[in-house]
Short mmCIF file of C-alpha atoms in Angstrom, two decimals:
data_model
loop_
_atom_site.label_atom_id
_atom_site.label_comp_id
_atom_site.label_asym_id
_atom_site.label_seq_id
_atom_site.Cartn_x
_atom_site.Cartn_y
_atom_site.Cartn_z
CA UNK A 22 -41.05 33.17 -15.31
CA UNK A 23 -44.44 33.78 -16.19
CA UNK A 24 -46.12 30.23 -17.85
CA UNK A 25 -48.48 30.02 -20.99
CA UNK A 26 -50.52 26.99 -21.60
CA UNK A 27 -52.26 25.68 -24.47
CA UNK A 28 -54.79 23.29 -25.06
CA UNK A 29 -54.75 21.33 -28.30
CA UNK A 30 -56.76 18.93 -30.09
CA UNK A 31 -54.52 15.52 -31.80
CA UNK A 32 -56.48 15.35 -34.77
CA UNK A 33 -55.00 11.78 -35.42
CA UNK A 34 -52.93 9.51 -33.19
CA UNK A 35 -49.00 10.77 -33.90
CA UNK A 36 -50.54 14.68 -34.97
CA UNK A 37 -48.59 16.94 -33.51
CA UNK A 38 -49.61 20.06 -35.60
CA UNK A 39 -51.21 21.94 -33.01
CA UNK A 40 -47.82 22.71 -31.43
CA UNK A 41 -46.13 23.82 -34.86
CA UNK A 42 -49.58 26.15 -35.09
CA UNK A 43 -48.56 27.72 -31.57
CA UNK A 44 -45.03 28.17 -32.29
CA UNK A 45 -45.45 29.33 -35.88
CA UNK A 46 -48.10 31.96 -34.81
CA UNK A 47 -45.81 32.96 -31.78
CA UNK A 48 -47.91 31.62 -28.46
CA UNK A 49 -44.86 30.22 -27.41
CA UNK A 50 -41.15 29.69 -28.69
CA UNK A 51 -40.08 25.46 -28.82
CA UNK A 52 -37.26 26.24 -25.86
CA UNK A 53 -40.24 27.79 -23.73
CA UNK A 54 -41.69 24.54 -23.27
CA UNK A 55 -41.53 22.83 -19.90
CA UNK A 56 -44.49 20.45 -20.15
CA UNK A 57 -46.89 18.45 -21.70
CA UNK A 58 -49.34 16.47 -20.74
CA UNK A 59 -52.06 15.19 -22.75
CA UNK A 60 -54.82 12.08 -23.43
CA UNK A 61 -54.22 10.00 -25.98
CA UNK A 62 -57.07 7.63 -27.81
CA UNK A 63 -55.62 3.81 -26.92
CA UNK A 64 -56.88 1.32 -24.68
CA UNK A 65 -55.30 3.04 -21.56
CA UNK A 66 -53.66 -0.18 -20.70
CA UNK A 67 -49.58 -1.32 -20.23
CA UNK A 68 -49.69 -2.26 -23.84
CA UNK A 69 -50.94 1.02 -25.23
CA UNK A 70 -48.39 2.72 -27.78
CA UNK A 71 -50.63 5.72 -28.46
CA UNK A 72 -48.97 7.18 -25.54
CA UNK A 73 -45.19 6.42 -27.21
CA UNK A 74 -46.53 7.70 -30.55
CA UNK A 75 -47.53 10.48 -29.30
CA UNK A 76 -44.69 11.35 -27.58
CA UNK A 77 -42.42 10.90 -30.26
CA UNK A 78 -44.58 13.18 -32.71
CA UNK A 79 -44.40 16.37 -29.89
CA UNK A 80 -40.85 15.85 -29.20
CA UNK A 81 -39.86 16.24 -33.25
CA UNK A 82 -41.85 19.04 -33.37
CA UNK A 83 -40.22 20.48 -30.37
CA UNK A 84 -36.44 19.36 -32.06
CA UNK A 85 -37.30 20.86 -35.75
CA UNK A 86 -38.55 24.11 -34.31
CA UNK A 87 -35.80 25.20 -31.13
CA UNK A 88 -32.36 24.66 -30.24
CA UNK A 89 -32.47 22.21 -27.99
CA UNK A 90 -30.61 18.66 -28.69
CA UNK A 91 -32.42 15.37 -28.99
CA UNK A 92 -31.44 14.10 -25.81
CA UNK A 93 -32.24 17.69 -24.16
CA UNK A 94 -35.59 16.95 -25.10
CA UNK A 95 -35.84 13.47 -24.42
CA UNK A 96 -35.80 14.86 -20.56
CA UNK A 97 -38.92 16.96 -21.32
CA UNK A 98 -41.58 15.47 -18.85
CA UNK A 99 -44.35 14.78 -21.06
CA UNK A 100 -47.46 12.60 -18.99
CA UNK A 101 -49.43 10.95 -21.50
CA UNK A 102 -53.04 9.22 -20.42
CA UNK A 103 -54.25 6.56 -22.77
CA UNK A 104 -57.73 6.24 -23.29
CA UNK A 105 -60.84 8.65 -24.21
CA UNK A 106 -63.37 6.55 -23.49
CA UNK A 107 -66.65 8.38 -24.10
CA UNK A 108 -66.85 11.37 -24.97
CA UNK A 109 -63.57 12.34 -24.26
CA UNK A 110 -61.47 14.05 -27.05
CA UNK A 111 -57.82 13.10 -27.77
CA UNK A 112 -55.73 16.37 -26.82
CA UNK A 113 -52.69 17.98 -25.09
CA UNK A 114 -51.94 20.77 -22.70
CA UNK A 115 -48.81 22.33 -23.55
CA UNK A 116 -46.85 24.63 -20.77
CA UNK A 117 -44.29 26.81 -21.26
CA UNK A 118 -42.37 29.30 -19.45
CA UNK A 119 -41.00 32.67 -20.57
CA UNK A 120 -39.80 36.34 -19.62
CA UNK A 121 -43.59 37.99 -20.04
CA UNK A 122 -44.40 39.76 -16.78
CA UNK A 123 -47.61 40.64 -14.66
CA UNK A 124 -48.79 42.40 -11.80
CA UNK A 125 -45.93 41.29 -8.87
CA UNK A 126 -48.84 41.79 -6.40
CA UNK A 127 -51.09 39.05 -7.61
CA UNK A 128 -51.31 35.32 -7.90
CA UNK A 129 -50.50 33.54 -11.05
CA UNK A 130 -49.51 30.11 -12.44
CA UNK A 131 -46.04 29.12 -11.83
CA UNK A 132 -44.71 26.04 -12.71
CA UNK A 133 -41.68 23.31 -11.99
CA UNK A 134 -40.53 19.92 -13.09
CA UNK A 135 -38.33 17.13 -12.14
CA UNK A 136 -37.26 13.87 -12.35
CA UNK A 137 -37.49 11.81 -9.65
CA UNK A 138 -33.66 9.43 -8.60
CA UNK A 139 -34.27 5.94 -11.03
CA UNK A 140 -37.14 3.63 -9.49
CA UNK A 141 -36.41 0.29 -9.63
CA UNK A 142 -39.15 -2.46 -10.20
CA UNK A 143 -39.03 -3.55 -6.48
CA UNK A 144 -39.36 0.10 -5.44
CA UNK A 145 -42.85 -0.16 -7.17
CA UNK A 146 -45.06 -0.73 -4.21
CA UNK A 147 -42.58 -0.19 -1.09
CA UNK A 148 -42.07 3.12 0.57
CA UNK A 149 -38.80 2.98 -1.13
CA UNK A 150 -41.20 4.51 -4.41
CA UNK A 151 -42.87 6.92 -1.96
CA UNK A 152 -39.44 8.95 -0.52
CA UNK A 153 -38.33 8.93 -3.79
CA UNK A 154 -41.31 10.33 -5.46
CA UNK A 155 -41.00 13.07 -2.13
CA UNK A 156 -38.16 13.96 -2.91
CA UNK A 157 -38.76 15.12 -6.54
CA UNK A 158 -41.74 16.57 -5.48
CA UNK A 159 -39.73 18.62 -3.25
CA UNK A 160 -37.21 19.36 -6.23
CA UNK A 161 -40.35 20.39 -8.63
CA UNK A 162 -41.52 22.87 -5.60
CA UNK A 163 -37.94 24.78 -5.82
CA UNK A 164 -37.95 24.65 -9.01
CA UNK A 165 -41.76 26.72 -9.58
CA UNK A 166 -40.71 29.10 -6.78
CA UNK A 167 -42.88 27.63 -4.52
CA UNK A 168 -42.36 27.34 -1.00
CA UNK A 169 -45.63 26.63 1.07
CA UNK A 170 -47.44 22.86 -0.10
CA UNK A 171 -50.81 25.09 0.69
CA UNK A 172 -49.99 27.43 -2.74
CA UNK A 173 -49.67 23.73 -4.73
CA UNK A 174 -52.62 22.31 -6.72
CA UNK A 175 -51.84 20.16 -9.33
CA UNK A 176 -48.81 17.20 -9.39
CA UNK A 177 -48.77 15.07 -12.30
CA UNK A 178 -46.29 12.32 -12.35
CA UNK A 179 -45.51 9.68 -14.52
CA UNK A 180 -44.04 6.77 -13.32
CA UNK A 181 -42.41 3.33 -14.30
CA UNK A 182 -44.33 0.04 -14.28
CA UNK A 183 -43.58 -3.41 -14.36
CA UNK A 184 -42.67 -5.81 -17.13
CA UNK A 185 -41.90 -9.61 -17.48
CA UNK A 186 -38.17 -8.80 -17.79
CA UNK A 187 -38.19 -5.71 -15.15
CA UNK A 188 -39.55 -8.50 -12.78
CA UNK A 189 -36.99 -11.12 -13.57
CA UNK A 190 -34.71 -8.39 -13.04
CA UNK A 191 -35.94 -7.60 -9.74
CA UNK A 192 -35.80 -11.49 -8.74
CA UNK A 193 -32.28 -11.55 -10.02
CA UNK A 194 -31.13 -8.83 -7.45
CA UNK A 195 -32.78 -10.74 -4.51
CA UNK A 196 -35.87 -8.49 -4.34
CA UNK A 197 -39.61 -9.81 -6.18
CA UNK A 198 -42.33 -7.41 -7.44
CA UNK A 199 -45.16 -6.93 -4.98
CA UNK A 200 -47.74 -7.60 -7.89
CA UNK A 201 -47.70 -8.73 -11.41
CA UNK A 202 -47.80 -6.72 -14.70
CA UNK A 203 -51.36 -6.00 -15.10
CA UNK A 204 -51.61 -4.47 -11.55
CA UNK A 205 -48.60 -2.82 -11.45
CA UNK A 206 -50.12 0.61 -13.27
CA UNK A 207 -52.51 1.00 -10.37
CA UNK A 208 -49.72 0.00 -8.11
CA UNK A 209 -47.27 2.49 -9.40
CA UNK A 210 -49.72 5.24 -9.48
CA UNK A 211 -50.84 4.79 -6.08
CA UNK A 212 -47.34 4.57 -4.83
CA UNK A 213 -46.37 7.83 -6.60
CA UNK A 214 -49.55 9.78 -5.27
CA UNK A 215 -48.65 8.88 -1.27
CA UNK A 216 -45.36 10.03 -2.09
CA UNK A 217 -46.71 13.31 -3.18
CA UNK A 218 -48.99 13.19 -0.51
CA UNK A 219 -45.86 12.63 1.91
CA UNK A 220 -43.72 15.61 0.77
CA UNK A 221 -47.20 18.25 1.36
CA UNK A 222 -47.57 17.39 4.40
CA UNK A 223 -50.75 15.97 3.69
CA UNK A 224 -49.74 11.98 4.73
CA UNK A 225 -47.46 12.00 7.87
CA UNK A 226 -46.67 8.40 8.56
CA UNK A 227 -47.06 6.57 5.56
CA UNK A 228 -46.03 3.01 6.39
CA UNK A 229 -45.50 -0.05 4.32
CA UNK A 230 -48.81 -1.43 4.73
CA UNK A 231 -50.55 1.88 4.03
CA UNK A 232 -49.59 1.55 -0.02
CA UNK A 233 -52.76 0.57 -1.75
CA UNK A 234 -55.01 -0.48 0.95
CA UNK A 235 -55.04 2.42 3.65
CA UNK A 236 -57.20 4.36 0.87
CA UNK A 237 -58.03 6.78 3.61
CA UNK A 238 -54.59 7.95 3.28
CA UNK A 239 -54.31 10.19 -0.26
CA UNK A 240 -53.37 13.61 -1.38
CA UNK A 241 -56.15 16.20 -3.18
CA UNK A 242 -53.86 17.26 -5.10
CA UNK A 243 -52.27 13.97 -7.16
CA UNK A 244 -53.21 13.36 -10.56
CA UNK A 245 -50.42 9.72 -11.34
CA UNK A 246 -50.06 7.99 -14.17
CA UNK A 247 -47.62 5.33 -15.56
CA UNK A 248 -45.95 3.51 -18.80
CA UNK A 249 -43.23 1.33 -19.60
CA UNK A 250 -41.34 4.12 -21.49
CA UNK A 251 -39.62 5.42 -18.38
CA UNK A 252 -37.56 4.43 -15.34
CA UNK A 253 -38.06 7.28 -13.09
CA UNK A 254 -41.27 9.96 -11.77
CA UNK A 255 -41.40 12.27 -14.11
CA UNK A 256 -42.92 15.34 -11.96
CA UNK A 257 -44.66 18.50 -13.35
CA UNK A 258 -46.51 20.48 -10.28
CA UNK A 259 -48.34 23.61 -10.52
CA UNK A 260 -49.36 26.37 -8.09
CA UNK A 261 -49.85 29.69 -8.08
CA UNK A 262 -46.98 32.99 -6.58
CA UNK A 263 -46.98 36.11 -6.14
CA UNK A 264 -45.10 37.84 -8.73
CA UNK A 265 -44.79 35.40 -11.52
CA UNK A 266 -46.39 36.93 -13.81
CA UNK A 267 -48.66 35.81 -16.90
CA UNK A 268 -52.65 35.36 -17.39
CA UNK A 269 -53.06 32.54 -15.55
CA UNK A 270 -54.19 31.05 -11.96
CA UNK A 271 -54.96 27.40 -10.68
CA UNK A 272 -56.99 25.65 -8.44
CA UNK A 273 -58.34 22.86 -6.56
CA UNK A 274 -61.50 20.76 -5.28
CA UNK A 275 -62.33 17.02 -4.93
CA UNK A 276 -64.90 15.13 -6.46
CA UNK A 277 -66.62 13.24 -3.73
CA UNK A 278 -68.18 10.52 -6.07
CA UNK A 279 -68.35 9.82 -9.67
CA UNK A 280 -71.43 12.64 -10.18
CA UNK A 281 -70.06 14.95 -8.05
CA UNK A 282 -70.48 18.08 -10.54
CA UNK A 283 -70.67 21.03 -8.13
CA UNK A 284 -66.85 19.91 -7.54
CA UNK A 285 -66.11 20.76 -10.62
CA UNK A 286 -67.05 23.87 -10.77
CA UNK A 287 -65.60 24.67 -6.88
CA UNK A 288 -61.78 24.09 -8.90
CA UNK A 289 -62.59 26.71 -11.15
CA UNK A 290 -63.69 29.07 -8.42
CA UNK A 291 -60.66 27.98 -6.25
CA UNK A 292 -58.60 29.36 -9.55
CA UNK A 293 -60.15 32.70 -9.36
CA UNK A 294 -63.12 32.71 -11.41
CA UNK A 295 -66.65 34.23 -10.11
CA UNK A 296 -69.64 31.84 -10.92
CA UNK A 297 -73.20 31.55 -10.03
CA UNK A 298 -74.22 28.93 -7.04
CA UNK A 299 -76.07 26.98 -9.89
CA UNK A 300 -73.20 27.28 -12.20
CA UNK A 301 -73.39 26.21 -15.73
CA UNK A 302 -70.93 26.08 -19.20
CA UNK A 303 -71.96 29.19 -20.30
CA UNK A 304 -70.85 30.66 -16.93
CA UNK A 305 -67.43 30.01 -17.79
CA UNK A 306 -67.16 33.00 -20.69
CA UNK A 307 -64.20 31.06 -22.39
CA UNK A 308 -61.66 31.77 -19.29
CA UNK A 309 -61.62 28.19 -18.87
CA UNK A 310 -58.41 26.47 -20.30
CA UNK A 311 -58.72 22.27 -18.75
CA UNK A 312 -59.94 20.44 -16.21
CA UNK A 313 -57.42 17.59 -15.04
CA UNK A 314 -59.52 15.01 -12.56
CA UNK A 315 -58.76 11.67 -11.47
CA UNK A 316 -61.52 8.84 -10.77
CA UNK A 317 -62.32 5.25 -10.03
CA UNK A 318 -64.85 3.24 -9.78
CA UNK A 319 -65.97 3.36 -6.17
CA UNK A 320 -64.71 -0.49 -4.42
CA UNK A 321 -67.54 -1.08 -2.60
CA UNK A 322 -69.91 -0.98 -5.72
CA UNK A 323 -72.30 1.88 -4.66
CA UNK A 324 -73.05 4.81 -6.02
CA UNK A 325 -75.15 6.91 -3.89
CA UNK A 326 -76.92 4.05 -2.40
CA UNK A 327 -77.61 2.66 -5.76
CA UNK A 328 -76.11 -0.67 -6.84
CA UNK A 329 -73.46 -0.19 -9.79
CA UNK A 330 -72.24 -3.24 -12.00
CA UNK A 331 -69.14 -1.85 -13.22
CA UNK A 332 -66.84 -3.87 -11.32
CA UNK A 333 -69.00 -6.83 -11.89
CA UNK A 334 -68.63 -6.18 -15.75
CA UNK A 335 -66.05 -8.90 -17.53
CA UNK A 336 -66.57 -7.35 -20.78
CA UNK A 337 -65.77 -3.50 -20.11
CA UNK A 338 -63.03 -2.92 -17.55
CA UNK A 339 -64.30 -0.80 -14.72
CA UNK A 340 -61.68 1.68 -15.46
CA UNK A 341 -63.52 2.27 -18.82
CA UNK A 342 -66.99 2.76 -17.07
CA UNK A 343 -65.22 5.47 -14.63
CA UNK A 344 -63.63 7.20 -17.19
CA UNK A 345 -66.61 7.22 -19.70
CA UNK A 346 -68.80 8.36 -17.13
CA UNK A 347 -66.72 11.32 -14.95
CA UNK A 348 -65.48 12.28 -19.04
CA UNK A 349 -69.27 13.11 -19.47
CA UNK A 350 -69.73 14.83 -16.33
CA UNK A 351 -67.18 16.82 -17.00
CA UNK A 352 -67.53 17.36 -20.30
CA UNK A 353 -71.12 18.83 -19.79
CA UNK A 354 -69.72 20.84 -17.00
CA UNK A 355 -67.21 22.80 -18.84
CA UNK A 356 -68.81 22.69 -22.38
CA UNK A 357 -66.03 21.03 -23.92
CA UNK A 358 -65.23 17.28 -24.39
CA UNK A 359 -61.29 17.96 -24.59
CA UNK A 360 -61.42 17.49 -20.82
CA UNK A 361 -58.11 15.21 -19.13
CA UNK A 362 -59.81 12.52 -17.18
CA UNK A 363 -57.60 9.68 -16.08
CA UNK A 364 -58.47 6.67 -13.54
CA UNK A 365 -56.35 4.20 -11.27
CA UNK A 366 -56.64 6.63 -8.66
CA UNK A 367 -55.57 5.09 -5.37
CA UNK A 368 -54.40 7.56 -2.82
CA UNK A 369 -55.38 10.26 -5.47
CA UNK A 370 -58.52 11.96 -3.58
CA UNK A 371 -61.35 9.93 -1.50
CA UNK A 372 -62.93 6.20 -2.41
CA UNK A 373 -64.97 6.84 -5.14
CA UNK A 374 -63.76 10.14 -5.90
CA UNK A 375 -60.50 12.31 -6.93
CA UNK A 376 -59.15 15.58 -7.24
CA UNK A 377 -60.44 17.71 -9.89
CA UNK A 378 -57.92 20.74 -11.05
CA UNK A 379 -59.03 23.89 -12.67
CA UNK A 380 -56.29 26.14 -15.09
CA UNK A 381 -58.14 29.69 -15.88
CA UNK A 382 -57.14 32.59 -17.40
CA UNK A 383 -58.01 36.11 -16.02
CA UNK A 384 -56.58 37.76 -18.49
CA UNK A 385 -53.65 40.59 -18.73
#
């Protein structure tokens, strides 16, 4: 199954027209699509219902254009990030798979979901999370075609967090919440990404106390994010095989720190495009289709020896400095400000850093 992606701008905070554009003008059919996953212009934080309305305006569009039932769709994995801080611009990338076929001798994008068995709000945390989150990594890997972790570049999850009532609930069965609401997205996120990092190969013994403090432990590959609006990982994870067809390739690099440009533009190589040593926008001739990087303000409060105040700041939460800042980088990297930057990155790339993912398209 050979995948087609689009990248689309949400013009308002529930506008969903850029999908009824693609399937009106034929891109893609409504069935055809696997996945979604977009940024979304709230505050990024547990309270943020851009993400919901968002999701809710793409899966009616989705219902009024195929033939797939409500509840069909309702098990779409669709990752949402809140927050464009910057210069960031409020979009989605839309996959979908279908019978067009390419050269069976080269590389291209191939694609597979799952959904991970339920996580319960004491998993959150506990290596309980982590094997779960392995195993429907391993599930999303059969189900793209792919078997070797070193052809995978991209996993996005979504994943539950906690709640006042999801923790009572926990405390009811016996088992508390290793944190509290508020620190339960980073928690969850950083859970989810050892798991990933666990069923590559990358992590070999992950143990209990490893789960948000070992951060030398993480995968290059992890991009996790999290919401109330779910009770399981919702997994999408790309790579590229032999024979399956389409225009497009992926690939990989890792931002060391927070102005680590030349990292950017070492994913889009990795995917297949040629470019200059001193690479620049124009460099890119439109093949380009999204970067997807992860970042965090760097724990120790240094930035290449210089002294940053971000996590200092009690006006501006540091994840709003990170994401402001890396959106720009990247932004003037690729030429476009409809670039997916998302933070809470624990176990998702180096301190300071985070993987940085490159979709291109070579063409027929």
């Amino acid at each position: 199954m050979a995948v087609e992606v689009a990248k689309l701008e949400i013009k308002i905070v529930n506008d969903a027209s850029g999908l009824a554009g693609c399937i009106e003008a034929g891109q893609m059919e409504a069935d055809e699509v696997v996945a979604i996953i977009g940024k979304t212009e709230g505050n990024g934080g547990v309270n943020d219902f851009t993400r919901i309305l968002a999701d809710e305006a793409f899966r009616r569009v989705l219902l009024r254009h195929g033939s797939r039932t409500e509840d069909q769709i309702r098990q779409l994995p669709m990752v949402w990030s809140g927050g464009c801080d910057g210069v960031i611009t409020p979009h989605a990338n839309v996959f979908a798979r279908n019978e067009k076929t390419g050269p069976s001798d080269q590389s291209r994008l191939s694609i597979g979901v799952a959904v991970s068995p339920e996580i319960l709000p004491e998993d959150i945390g506990r290596l309980a999370m982590v094997e779960k989150v392995a195993e429907g990594v391993g599930t999303a890997m059969e189900d793209a075609g792919i078997d070797d972790p070193a052809d995978v570049h991209y996993v996005q999850t979504k994943t539950p967090l906690l709640t006042i009532d999801s923790i009572a609930a926990a405390e009811s069965r016996g088992s508390g919440a290793v944190c509290d609401v508020h620190e339960s997205m980073g928690v969850s996120n950083g859970t989810a990404a050892l798991g990933i990092a666990v069923a590559l190969g990358e992590v070999t013994d992950a143990k209990a106390e490893d789960i948000c403090k070992n951060l030398d432990l993480y995968s290059s590959v992890a991009s996790c994010s999290s919401g109330v609006e779910l009770s399981a990982a919702q997994i999408i994870l790309m790579g590229n095989r032999e024979g399956a067809g389409g225009r497009y390739r992926i690939g990989h690099a890792v931002m060391k720190d927070a102005l680590d440009i030349d990292s950017i533009y070492d994913a889009i190589r990795s995917a297949g495009l040629d470019l200059p040593e001193r690479a620049r926008a124009e460099d890119l001739s439109g093949r380009l289709v999204n970067c997807f990087i992860k970042c965090e303000a760097d724990r120790h409060g240094r930035l290449r020896g210089r002294r940053q105040i971000a996590l200092d700041d009690s006006d501006v939460h540091h994840h709003r400095h990170a994401k402001g800042a890396v959106g720009g980088i990247a932004a003037a990297a690729i030429g476009d400000p409809a670039v997916f930057v998302s933070v809470d990155a624990m176990h998702q790339g180096p301190q300071g850093g985070g993987p940085v993912i490159a979709i291109v398209d070579l063409g027929e």
